[in-house]
CSV table of C-alpha atoms in Angstrom, one decimal:
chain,number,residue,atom,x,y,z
A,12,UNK,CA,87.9,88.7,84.2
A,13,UNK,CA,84.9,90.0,86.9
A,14,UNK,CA,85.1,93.3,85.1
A,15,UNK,CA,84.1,92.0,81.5
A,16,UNK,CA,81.0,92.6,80.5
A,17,UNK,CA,79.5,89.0,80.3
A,18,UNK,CA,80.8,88.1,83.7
A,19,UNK,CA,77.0,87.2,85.5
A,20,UNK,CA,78.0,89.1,88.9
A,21,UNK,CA,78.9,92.4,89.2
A,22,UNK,CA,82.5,93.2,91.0
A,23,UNK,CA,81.0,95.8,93.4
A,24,UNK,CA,80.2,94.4,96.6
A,25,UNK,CA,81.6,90.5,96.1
A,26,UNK,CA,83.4,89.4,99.1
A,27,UNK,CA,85.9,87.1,99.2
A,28,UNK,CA,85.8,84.1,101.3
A,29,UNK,CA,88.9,81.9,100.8
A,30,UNK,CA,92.1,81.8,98.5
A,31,UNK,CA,95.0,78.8,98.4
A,32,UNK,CA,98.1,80.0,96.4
A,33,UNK,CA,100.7,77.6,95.3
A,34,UNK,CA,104.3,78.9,94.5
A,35,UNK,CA,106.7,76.5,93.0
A,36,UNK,CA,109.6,78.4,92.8
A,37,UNK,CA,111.0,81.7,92.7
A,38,UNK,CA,109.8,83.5,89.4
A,39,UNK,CA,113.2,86.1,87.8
A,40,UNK,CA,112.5,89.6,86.8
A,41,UNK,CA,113.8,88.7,83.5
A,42,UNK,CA,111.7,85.7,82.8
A,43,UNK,CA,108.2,86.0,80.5
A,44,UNK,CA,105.2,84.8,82.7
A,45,UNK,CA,102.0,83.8,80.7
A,46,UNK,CA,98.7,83.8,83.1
A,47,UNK,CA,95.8,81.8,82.4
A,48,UNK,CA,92.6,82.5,84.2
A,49,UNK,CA,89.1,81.3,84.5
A,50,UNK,CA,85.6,81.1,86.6
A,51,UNK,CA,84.7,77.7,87.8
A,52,UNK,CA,82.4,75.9,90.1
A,53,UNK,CA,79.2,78.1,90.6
A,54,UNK,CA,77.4,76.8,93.6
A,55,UNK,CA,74.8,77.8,96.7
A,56,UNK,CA,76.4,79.4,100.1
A,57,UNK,CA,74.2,80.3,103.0
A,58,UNK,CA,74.2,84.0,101.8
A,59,UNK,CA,73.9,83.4,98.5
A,60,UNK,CA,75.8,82.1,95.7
A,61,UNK,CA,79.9,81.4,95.7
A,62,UNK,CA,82.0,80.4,92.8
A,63,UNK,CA,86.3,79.8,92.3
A,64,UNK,CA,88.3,81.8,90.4
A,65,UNK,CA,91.4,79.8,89.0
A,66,UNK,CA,94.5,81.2,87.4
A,67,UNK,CA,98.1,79.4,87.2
A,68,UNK,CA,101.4,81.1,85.6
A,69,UNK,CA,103.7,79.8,83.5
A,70,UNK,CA,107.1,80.6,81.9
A,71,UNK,CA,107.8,78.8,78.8
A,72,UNK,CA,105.3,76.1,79.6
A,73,UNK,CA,106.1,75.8,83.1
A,74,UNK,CA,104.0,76.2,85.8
A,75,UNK,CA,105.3,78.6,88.3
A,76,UNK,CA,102.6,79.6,90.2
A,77,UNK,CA,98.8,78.4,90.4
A,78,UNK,CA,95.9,80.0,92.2
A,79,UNK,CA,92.1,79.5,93.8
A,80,UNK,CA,90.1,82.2,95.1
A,81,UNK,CA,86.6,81.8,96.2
A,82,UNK,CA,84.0,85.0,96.3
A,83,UNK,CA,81.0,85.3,97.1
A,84,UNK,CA,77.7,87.0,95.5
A,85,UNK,CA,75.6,87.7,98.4
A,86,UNK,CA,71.6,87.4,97.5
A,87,UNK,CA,69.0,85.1,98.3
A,88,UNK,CA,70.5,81.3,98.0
A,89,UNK,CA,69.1,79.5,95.1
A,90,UNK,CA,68.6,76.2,96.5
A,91,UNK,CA,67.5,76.4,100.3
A,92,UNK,CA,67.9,72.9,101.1
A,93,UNK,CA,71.5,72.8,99.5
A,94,UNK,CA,72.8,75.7,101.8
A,95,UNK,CA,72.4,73.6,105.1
A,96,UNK,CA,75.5,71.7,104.1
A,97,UNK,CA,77.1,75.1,103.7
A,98,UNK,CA,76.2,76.4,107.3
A,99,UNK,CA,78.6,76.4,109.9
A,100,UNK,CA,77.9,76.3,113.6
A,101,UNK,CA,80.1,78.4,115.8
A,102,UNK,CA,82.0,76.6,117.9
A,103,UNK,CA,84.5,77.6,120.8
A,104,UNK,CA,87.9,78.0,119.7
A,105,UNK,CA,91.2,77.1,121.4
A,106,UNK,CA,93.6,79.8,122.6
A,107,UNK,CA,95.8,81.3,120.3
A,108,UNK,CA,99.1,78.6,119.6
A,109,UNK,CA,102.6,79.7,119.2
A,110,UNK,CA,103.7,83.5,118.9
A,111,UNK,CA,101.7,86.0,118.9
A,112,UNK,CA,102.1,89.3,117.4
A,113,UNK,CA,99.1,92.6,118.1
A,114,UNK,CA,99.1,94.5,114.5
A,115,UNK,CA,97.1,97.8,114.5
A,116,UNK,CA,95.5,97.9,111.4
A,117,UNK,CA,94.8,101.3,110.2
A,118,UNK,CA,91.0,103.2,108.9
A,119,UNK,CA,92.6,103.7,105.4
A,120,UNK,CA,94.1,100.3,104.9
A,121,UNK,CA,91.2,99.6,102.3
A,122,UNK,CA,92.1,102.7,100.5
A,123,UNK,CA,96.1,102.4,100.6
A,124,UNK,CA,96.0,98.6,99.6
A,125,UNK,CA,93.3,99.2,96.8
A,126,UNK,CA,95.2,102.0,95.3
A,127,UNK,CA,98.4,99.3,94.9
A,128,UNK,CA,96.0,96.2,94.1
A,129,UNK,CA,93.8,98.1,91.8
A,130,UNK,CA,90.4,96.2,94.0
A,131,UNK,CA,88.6,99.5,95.0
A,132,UNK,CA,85.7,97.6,95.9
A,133,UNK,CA,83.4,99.8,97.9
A,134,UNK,CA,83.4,97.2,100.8
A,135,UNK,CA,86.9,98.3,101.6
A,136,UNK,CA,87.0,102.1,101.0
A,137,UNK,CA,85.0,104.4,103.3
A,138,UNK,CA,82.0,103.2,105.9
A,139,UNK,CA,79.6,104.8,104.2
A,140,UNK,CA,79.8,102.8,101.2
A,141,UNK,CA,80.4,99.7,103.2
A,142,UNK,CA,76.6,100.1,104.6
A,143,UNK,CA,75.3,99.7,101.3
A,144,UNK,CA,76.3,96.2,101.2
A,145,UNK,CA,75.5,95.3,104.4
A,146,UNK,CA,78.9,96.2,106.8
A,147,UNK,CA,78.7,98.6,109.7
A,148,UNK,CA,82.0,99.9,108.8
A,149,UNK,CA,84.1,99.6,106.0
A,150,UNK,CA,86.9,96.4,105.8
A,151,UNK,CA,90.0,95.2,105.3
A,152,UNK,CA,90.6,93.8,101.9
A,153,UNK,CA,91.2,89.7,102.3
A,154,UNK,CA,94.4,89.6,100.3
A,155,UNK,CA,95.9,92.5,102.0
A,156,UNK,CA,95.2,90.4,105.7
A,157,UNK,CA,96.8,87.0,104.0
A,158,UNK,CA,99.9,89.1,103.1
A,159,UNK,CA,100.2,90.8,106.4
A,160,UNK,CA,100.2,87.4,108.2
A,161,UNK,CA,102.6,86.0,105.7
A,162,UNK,CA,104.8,88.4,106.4
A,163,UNK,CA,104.7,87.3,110.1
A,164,UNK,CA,107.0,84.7,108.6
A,165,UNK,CA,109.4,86.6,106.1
A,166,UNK,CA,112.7,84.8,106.2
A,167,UNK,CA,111.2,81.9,107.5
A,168,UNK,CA,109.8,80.2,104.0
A,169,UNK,CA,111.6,78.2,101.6
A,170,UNK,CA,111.2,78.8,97.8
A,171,UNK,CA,108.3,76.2,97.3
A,172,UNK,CA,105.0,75.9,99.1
A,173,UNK,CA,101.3,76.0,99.8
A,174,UNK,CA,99.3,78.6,101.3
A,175,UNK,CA,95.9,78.5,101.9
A,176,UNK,CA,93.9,80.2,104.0
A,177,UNK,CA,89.8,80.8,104.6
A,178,UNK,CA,88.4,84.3,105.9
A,179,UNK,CA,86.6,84.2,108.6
A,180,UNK,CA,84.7,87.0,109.9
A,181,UNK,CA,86.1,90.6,108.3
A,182,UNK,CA,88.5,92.9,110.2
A,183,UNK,CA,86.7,96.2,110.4
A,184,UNK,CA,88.6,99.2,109.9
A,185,UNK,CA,90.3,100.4,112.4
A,186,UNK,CA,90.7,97.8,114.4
A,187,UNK,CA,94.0,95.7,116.4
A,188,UNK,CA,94.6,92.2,114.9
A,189,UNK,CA,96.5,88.8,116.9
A,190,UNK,CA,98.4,86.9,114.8
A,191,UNK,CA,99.5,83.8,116.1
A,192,UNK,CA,101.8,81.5,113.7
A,193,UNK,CA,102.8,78.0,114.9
A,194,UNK,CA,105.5,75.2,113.1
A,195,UNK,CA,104.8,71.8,112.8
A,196,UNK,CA,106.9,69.8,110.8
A,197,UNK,CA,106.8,71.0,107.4
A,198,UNK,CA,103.5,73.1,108.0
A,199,UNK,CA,102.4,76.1,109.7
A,200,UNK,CA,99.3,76.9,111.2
A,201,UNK,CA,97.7,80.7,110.7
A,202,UNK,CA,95.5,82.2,113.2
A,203,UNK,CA,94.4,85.7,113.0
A,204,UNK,CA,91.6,87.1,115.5
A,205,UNK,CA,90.3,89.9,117.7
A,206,UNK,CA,92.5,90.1,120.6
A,207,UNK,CA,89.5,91.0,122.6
A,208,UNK,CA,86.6,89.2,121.8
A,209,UNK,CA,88.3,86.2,120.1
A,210,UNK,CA,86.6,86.0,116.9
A,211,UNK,CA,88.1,84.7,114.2
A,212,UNK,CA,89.5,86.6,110.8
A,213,UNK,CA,91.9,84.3,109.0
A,214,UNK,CA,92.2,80.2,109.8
A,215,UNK,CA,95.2,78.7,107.1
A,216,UNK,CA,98.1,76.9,106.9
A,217,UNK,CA,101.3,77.1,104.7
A,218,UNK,CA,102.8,73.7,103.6
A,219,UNK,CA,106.1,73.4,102.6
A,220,UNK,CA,107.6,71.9,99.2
C-alpha cells in the first residue's frame, strides 16, 4: 500500500513506532487467506506526522488475523499546539521483571531481516544511509525486535491472543539487547532495553484468548 503511487508519504525513511497484532487462531497451509488493508487516522506527533495502517485476514469470511501498525513521517509537525499532548516526559523506569535473557544483536540484522521481509528501508541497511535520515548508525527493523522477543516465549502461547507492543527508542546495530518477559495471569509483560544504560526499546504485553 506505502509503495503506490498516490500514497502522500514516501516509504524511505518512515519509522515505525507501534504495532498490536491479533491472532485468533492457527491459520492451515491449505486454507485461502484474503487480506484487506488500509491507511487510517492521519494525525500530529512531536516529530511530525503519524498515521495507522490496518489490515485483517480472513478465510472464507472469517477473520483470522487482524493488524495495527503505526509509522511515522518525520517533518515539521503541523499543528504545534496539538503535539504537546503527544510529548512524553522521560521518566525512571523500574528494574527489569521476571527472566531475563542478553541477545546480541548483529550489524547486518537490518540487511538479513529485510532481504526475508522485503522492508529495505535505508534506516535499517548500512550507517551511512541511516545518517540521511537522522540516525548515527543504522537500526534494527521494529518487526524483526517484536519477533525476537516473541520468540523469548515459543512454546509458551496458546493458539489465540493479543500482542501489542510500542517501540521505544531504536536498537542500533550492533548492539546487546535484555529481554525480560514476566506472566501474570492471562497476560505477559515485554520489556526489551540496553543492558547498560537502561533505555528502553520495546514496552508490550501479549494477552491471552
Amino acid at each position: 500500500l506505502m509503495t503506490e503511487t498516490a500514497f502522500p508519504f514516501p516509504l524511505v525513511g518512515m519509522v515505525h513506532l507501534a504495532n498490536s497484532i491479533t491472532l485468533s487462531r492457527a491459520v492451515r497451509a491449505d486454507e485461502t487467506v484474503s487480506l484487506r488493508v488500509r491507511a487510517a487516522e492521519l494525525r500530529p506527533h512531536a516529530a511530525g506526522r503519524q498515521f495507522d495502517l490496518l489490515a485483517e485476514a480472513t478465510v472464507a469470511g472469517e477473520p483470522v488475523w487482524s493488524g495495527r501498525s503505526t509509522y511515522l513521517r518525520r517533518g515539521k509537525a503541523p499543528n504545534p499546539a496539538a503535539m504537546d499532548a503527544s510529548k512524553t516526559g522521560r521518566r525512571d523506569l523500574d528494574p527489569q521483571a521476571g527472566p531475563v535473557s542478553l541477545v546480541r544483536v548483529p550489524g547486518n540484522i537490518g540487511r538479513r531481516y529485510g532481504a526475508v521481509s522485503g522492508d529495505r528501508n535505508p534506516i535499517h541497511i548500512h550507517t551511512l544511509t541511516a545518517r540521511a535520515f537522522g540516525f548515527s548508525s543504522a537500526i534494527a527493523h521494529g518487526m524483526w525486535l517484536k519477533a525476537r522477543t516473541l520468540a523469548a516465549l515459543e512454546g509458551r502461547l496458546p493458539e489465540a491472543y493479543t500482542v501489542d507492543v510500542a517501540f521505544k527508542l531504536p536498537v542500533a546495530l550492533p548492539s546487546t539487547i535484555a529481554i525480560a518477559t514476566e506472566r501474570a495471569n492471562d497476560q505477559w509483560t515485554l520489556d526489551v532495553r540496553s543492558p547498560r544504560s537502561g533505555k528502553p526499546h520495546l514496552a508490550g504485553t501479549v494477552t491471552t484468548g
